[in-house]
Short mmCIF file of C-alpha atoms (C1' of nucleotides) in Angstrom, two decimals:
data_model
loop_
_atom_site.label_atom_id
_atom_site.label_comp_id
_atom_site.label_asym_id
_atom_site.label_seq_id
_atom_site.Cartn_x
_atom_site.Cartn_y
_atom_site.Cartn_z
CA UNK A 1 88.91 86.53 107.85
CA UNK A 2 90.81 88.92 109.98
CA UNK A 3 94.07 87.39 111.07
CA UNK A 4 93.74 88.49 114.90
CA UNK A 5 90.37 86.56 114.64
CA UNK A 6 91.51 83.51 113.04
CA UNK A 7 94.05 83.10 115.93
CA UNK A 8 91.60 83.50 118.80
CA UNK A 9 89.51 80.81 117.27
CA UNK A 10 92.35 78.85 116.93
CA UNK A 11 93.57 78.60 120.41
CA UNK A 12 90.34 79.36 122.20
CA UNK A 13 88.05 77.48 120.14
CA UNK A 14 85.24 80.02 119.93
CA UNK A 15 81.72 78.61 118.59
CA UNK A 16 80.38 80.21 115.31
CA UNK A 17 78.17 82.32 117.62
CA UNK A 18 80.60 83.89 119.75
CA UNK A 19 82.42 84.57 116.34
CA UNK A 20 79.95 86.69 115.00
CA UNK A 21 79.32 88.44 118.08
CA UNK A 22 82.65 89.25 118.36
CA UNK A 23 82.80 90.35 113.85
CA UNK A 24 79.40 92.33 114.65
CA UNK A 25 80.92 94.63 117.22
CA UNK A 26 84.11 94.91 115.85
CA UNK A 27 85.56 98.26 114.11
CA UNK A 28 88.55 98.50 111.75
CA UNK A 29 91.18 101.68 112.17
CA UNK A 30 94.08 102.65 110.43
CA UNK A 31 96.77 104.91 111.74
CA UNK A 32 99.44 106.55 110.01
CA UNK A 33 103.14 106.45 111.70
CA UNK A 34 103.43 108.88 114.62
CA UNK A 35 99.35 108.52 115.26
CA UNK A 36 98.05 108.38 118.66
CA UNK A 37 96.03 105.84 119.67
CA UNK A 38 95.71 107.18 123.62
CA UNK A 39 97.41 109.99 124.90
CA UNK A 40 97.78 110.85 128.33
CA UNK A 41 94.46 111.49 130.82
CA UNK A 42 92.04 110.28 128.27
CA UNK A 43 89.79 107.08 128.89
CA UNK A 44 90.89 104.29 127.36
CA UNK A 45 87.71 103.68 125.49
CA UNK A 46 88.55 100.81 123.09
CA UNK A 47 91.28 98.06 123.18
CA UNK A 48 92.64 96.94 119.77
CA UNK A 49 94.25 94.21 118.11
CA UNK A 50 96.90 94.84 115.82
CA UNK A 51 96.26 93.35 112.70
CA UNK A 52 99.47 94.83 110.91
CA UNK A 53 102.13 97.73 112.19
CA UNK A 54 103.73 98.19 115.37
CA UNK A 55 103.23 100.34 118.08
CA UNK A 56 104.75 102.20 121.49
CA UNK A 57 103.52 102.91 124.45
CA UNK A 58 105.52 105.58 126.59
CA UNK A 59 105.57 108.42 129.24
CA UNK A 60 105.78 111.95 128.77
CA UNK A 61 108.18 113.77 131.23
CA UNK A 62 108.94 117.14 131.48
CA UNK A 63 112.30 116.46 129.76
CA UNK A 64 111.56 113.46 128.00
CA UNK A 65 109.76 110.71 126.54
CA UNK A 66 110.60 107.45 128.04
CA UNK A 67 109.52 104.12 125.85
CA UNK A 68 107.70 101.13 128.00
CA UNK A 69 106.54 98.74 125.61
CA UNK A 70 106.04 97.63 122.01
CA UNK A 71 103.45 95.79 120.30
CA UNK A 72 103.37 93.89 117.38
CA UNK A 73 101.19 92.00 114.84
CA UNK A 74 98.91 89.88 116.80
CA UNK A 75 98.83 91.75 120.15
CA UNK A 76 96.31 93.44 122.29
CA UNK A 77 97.04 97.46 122.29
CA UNK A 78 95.48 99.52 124.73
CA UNK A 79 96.20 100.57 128.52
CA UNK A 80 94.65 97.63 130.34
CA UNK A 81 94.44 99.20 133.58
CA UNK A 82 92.62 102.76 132.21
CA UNK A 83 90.72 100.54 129.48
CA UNK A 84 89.14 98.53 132.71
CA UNK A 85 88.80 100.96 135.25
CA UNK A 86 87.39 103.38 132.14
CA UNK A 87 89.51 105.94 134.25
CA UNK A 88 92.33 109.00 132.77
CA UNK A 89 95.63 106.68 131.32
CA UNK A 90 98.93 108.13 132.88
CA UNK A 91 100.52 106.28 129.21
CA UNK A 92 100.39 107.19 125.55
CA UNK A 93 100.01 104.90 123.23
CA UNK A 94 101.38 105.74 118.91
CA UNK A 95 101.87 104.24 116.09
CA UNK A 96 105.29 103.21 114.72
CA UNK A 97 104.64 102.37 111.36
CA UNK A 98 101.25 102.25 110.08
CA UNK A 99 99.11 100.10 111.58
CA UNK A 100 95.59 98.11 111.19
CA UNK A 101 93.82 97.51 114.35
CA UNK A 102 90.38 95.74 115.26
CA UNK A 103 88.87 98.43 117.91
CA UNK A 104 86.61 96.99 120.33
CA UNK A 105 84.59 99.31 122.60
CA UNK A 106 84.10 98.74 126.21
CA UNK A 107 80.67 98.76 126.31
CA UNK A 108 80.71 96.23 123.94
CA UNK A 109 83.44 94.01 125.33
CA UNK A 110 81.57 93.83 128.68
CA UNK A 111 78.39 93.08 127.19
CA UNK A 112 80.14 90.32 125.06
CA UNK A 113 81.49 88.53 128.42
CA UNK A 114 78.15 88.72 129.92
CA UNK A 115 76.49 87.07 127.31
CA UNK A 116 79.70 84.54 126.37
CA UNK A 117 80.77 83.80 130.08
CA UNK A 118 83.25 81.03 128.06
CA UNK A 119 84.78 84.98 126.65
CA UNK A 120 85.62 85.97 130.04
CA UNK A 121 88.66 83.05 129.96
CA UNK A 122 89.82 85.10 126.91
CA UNK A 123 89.44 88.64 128.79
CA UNK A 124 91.18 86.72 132.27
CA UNK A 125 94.18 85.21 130.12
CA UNK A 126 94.68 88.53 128.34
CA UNK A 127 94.90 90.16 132.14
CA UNK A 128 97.42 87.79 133.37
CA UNK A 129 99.31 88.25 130.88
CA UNK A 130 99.67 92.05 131.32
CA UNK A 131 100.56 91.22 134.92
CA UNK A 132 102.86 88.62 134.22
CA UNK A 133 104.65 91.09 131.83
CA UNK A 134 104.50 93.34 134.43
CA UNK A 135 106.08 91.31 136.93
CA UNK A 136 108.78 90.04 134.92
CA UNK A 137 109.81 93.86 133.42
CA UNK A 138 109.81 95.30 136.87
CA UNK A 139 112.58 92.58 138.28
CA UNK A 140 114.38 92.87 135.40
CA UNK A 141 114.80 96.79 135.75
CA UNK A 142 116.17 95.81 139.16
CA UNK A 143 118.16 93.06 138.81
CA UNK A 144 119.49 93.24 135.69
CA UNK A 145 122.09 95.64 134.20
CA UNK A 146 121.13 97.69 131.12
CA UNK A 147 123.80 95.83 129.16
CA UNK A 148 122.19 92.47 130.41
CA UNK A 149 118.78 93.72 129.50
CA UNK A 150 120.45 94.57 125.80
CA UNK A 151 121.33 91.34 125.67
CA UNK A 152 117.95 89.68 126.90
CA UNK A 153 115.96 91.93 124.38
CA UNK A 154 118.35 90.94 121.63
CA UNK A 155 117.91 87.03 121.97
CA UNK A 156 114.45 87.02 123.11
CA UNK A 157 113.48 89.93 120.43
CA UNK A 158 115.65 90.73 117.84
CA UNK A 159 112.74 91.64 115.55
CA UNK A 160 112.43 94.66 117.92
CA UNK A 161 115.82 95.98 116.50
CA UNK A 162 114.94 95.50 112.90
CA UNK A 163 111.44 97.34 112.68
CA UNK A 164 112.19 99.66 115.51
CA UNK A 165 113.64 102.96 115.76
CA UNK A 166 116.91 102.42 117.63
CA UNK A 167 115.87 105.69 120.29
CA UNK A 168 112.54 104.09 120.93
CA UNK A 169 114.81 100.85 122.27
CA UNK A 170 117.49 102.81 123.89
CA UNK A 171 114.29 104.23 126.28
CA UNK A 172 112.65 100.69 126.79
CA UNK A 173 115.80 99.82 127.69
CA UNK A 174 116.44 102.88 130.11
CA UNK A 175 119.55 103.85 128.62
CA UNK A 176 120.74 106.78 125.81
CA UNK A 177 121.34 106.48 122.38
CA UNK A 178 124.82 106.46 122.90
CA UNK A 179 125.15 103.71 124.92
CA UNK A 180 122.60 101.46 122.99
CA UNK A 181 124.81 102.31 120.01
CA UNK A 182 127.91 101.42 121.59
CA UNK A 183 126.16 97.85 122.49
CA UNK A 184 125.48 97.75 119.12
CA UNK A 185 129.23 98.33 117.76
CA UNK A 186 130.29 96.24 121.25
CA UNK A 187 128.24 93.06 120.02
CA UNK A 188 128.47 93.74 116.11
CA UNK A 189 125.44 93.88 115.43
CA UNK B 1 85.16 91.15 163.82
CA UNK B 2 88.66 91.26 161.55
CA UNK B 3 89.92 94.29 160.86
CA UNK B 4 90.10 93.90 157.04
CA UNK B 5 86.46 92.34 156.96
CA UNK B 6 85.68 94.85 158.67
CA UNK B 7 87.06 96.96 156.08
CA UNK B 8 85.70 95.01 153.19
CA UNK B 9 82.41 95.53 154.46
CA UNK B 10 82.79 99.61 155.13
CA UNK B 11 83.92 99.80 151.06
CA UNK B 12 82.15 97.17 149.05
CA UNK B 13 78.65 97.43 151.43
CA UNK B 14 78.82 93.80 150.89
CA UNK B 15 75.63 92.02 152.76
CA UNK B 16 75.58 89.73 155.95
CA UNK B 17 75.18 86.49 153.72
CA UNK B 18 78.13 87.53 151.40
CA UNK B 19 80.13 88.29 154.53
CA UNK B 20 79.24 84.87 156.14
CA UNK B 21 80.58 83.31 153.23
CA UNK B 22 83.59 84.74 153.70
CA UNK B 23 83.97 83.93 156.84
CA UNK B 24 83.25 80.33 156.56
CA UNK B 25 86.25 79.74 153.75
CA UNK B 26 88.82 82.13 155.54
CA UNK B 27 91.61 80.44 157.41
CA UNK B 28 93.97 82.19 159.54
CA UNK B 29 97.56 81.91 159.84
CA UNK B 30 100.19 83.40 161.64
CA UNK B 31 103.84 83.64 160.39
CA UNK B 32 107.24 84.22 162.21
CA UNK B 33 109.74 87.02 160.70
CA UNK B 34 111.55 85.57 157.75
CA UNK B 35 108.93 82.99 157.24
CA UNK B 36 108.07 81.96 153.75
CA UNK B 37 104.40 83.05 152.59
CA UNK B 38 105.45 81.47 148.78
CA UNK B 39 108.62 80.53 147.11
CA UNK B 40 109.64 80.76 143.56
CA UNK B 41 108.17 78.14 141.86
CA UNK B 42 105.68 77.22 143.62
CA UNK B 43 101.86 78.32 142.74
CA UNK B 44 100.33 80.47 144.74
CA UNK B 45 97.43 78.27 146.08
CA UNK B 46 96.61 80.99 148.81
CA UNK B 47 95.95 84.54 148.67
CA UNK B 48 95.70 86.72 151.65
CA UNK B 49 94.84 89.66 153.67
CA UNK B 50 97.44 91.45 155.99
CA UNK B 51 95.50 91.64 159.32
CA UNK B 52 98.71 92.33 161.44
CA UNK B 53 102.34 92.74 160.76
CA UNK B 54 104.39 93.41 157.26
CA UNK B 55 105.96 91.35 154.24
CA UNK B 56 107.81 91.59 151.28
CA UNK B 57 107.84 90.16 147.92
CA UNK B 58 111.31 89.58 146.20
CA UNK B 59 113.50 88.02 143.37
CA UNK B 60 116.28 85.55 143.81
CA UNK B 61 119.33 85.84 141.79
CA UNK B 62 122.70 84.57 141.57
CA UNK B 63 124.37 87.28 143.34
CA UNK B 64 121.68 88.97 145.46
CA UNK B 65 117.85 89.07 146.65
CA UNK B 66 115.94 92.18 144.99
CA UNK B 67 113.22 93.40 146.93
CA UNK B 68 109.83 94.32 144.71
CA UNK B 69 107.67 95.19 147.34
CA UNK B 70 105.98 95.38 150.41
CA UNK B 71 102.72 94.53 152.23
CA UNK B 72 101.30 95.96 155.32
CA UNK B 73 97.94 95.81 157.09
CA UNK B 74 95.02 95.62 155.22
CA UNK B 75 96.72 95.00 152.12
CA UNK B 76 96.32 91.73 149.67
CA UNK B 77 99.33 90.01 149.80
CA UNK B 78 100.44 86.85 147.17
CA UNK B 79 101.51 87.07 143.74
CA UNK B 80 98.25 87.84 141.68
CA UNK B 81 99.93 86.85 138.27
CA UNK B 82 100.61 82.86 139.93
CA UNK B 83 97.49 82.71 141.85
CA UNK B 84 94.95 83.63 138.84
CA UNK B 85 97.03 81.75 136.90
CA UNK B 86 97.67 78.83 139.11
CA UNK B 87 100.88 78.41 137.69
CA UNK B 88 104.10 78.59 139.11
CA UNK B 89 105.50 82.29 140.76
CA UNK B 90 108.47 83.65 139.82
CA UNK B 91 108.47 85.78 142.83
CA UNK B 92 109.00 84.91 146.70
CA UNK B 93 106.90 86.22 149.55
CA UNK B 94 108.15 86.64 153.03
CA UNK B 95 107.43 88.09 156.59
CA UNK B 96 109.55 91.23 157.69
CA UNK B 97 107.88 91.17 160.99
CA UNK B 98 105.23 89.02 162.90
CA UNK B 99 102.16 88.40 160.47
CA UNK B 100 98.23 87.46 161.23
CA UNK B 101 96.83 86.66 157.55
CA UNK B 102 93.67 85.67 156.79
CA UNK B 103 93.69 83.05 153.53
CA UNK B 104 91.47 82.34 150.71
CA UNK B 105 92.30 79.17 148.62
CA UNK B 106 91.99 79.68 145.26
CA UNK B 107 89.04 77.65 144.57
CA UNK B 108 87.16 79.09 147.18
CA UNK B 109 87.66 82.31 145.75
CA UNK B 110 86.42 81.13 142.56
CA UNK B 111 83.49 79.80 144.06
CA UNK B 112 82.68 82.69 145.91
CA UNK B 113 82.67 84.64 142.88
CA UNK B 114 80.62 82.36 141.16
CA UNK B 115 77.89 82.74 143.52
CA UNK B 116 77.94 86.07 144.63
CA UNK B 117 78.46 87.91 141.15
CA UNK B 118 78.94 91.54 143.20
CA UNK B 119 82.13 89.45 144.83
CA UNK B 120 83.71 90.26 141.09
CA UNK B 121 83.56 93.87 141.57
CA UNK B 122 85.57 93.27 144.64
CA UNK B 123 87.98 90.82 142.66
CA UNK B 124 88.16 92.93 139.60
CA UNK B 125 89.25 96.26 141.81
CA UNK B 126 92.15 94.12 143.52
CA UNK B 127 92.73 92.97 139.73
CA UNK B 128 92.92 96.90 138.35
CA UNK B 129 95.02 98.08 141.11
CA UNK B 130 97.71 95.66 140.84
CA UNK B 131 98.16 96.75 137.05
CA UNK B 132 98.08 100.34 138.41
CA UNK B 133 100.30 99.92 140.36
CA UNK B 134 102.65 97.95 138.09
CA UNK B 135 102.49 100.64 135.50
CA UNK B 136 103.38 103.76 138.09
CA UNK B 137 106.47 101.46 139.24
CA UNK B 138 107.31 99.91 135.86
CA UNK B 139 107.27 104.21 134.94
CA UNK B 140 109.34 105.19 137.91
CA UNK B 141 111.74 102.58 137.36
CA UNK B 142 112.69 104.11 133.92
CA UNK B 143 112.25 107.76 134.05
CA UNK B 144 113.21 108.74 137.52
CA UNK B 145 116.62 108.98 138.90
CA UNK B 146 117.49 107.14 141.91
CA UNK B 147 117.09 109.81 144.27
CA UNK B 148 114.31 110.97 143.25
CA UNK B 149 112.82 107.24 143.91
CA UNK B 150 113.97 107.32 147.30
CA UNK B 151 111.96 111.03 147.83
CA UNK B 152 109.13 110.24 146.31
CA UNK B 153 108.97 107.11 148.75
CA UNK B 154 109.92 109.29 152.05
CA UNK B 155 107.10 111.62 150.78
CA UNK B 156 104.39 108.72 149.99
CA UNK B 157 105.17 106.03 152.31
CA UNK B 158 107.51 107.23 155.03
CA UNK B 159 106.04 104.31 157.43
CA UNK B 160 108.00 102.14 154.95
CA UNK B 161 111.59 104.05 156.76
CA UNK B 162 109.92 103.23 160.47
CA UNK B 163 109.30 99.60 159.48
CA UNK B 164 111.35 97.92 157.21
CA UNK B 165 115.05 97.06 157.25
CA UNK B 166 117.11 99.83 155.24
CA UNK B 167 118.75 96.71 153.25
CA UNK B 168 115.33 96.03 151.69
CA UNK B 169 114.23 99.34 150.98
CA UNK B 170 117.72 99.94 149.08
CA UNK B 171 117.15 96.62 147.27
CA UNK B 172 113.32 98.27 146.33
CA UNK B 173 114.78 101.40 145.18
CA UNK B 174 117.11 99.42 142.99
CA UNK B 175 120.53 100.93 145.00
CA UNK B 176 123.22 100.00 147.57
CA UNK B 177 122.41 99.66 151.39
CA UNK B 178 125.38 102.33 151.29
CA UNK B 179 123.97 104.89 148.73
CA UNK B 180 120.76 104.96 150.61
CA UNK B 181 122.61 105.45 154.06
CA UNK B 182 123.75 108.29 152.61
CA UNK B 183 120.38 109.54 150.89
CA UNK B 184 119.14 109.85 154.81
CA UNK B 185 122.53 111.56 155.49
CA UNK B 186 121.68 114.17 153.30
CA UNK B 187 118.22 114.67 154.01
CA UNK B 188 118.73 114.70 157.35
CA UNK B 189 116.95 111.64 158.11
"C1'" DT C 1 124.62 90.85 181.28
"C1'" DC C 2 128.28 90.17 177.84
"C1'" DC C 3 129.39 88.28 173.46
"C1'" DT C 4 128.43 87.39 168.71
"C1'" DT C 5 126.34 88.49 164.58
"C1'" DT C 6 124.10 91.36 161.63
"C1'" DT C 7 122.90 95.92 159.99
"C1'" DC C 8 123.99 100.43 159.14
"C1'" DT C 9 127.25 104.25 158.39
"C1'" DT C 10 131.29 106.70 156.65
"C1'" DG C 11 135.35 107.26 153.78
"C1'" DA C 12 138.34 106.33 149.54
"C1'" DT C 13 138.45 104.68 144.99
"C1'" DT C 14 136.63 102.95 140.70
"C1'" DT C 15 133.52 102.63 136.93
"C1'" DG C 16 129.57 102.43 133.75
"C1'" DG C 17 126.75 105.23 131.61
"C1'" DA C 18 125.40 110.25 130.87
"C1'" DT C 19 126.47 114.30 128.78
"C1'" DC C 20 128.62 117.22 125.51
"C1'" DA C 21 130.25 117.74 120.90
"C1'" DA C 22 131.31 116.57 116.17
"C1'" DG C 23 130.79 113.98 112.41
"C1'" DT C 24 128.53 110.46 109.09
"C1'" DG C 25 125.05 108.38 106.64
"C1'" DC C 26 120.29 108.38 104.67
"C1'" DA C 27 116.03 109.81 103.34
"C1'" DT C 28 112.90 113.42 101.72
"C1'" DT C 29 112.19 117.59 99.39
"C1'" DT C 30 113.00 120.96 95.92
"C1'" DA D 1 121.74 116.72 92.17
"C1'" DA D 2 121.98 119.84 95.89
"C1'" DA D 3 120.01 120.99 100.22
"C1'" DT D 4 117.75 120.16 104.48
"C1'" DG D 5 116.76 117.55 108.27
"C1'" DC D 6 116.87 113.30 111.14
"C1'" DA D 7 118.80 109.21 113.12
"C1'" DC D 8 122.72 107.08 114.30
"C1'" DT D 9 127.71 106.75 115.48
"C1'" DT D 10 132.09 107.93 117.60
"C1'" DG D 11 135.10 110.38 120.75
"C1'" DA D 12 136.21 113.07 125.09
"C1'" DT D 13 134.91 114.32 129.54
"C1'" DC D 14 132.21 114.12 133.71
"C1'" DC D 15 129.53 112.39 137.41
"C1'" DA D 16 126.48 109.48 140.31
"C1'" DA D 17 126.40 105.33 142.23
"C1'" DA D 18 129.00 100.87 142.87
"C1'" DT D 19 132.56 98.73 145.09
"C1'" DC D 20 135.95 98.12 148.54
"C1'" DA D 21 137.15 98.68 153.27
"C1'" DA D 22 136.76 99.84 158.09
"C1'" DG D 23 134.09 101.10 161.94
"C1'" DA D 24 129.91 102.04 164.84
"C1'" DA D 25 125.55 100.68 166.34
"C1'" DA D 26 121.79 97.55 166.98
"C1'" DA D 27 119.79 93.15 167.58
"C1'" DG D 28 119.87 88.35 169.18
"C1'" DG D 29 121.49 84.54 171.94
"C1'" DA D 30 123.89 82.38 175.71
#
DNA sequence: TCCTTTTCTTGATTTGGATCAAGTGCATTT
DNA sequence: AAATGCACTTGATCCAAATCAAGAAAAGGA
């Protein structure tokens, strides 16, 4: 079985029934490094689950790209907000190194939480947890200073510096390559 | 009638039994400038309406208060991440000026929902534009300069400059009470 | 009302990170 | 193995905003 799947029923304890539901409408993809999996002003259609690879989701500007948020084995993928409202994204979302993802189309995800209301935990938990995210990013790029927020990402994520090109976290981290590589030398890493 | 029922109904064409049920588990409450609407910590048990007056949500720190947001009339106001949740907020909520809320306990809400299924429409809208909303800030906050944070503001909210103490609106735009004084300097404000 | 306190402004100085500019290391291609 | 192109590093300079330091102006309180 999938790994993304054996993890939901893990911690959610979804019946056999709700399993298969889930299996029947589910649809494999594969994208290559540099892939988009949502670019800018299209409807979020499908949300995925990463099943192997990483991925970025960032901002075009008129003189750069600037780098959000990464996702990993495990996690949802998607722009929650254009995904529910089925309206244009204002993010991009690409692959970082190849990835496998479980698609699951909107049309099918609502139907599933009508017909599973014991789903729609799932669906609220995966929302809060976008807005917790949210919440937490947004004080931290107020409060903290980028070097503090190098240091945060490094203890709470240091994975993110192994399988992740360094430019990618020098615009999470709203700062330039320079200065995320002078961090680097500054802390030894 | 209250203003934001009022406006509920105008929007959402919600009928006379969903609006009596509304009625009959809102609970008014007026606050005093400064007063606390939540504290870190503590879950958000409440969530309310802004029929009157103005708030703000912030961080604590070690060194200094940052200032997330604000709330006038007719706006939602409690931290959606702790109240879904029911877990403790990591933000605080307080009154710039003189509020009149009207409150919604949690379960209530939740009930509501449950029997008036069209409520969730309502619900999931509020839901959607707090992530919105999140993303455009979470976007700002990395790819635009400071100044250009404090124009876009004047341009989109310039009631914010009538109504809120310049202290909090530096501590929003994530700068100095003194580098905003001079932002109005320059643009003549 | 006057007095106190807080908030906002203005000026001088400092500083952290950006920018500009080479250079180094690595992978991919031929 | 040489050549080409990226990604990253390192150094020098510059600049926007922070900090430090007085004042001016508003807001509250007696």
């Amino acid at each position: 079985m999938k790994q993304v799947l054996f993890n939901i029923q893990r911690v959610f304890h979804t019946s056999n029934e709700e399993m298969n539901a889930i299996e029947n409408v589910m649809q494999v993809l594969f994208l290559e490094k540099n892939q988009f999996f949502l670019k800018e002003n299209e409807v979020c259609k499908t949300i995925g689950f990463i099943e192997r690879g990483s991925m970025r989701l960032f901002y075009e500007t008129p003189d750069k790209e600037v780098c959000n948020d990464f996702f990993f084995e495990n996690s949802l993928v998607g722009s929650v907000a254009s995904f529910l409202t089925q309206t244009p994204s204002i993010v991009n979302i690409a692959a970082i190194e190849k990835c496998e993802l479980l698609l699951f189309e909107y049309t099918d995800v609502m139907a599933l939480t009508q017909k599973f209301p014991s789903l729609k935990t799932l669906a609220n938990i995966i929302l809060q947890e976008q807005l917790i995210r949210a919440e937490k990013r947004e004080a931290s790029l107020l409060k903290d200073t980028p070097e503090t927020r190098f240091k945060n990402l490094l203890e709470e994520h240091p994975k993110i510096f192994k399988r992740i090109p360094l430019r990618y976290v020098a615009s999470y981290l709203g700062i330039t390559p320079e200065t995320l590589s002078r961090y680097r030398a500054k802390f030894l890493l």
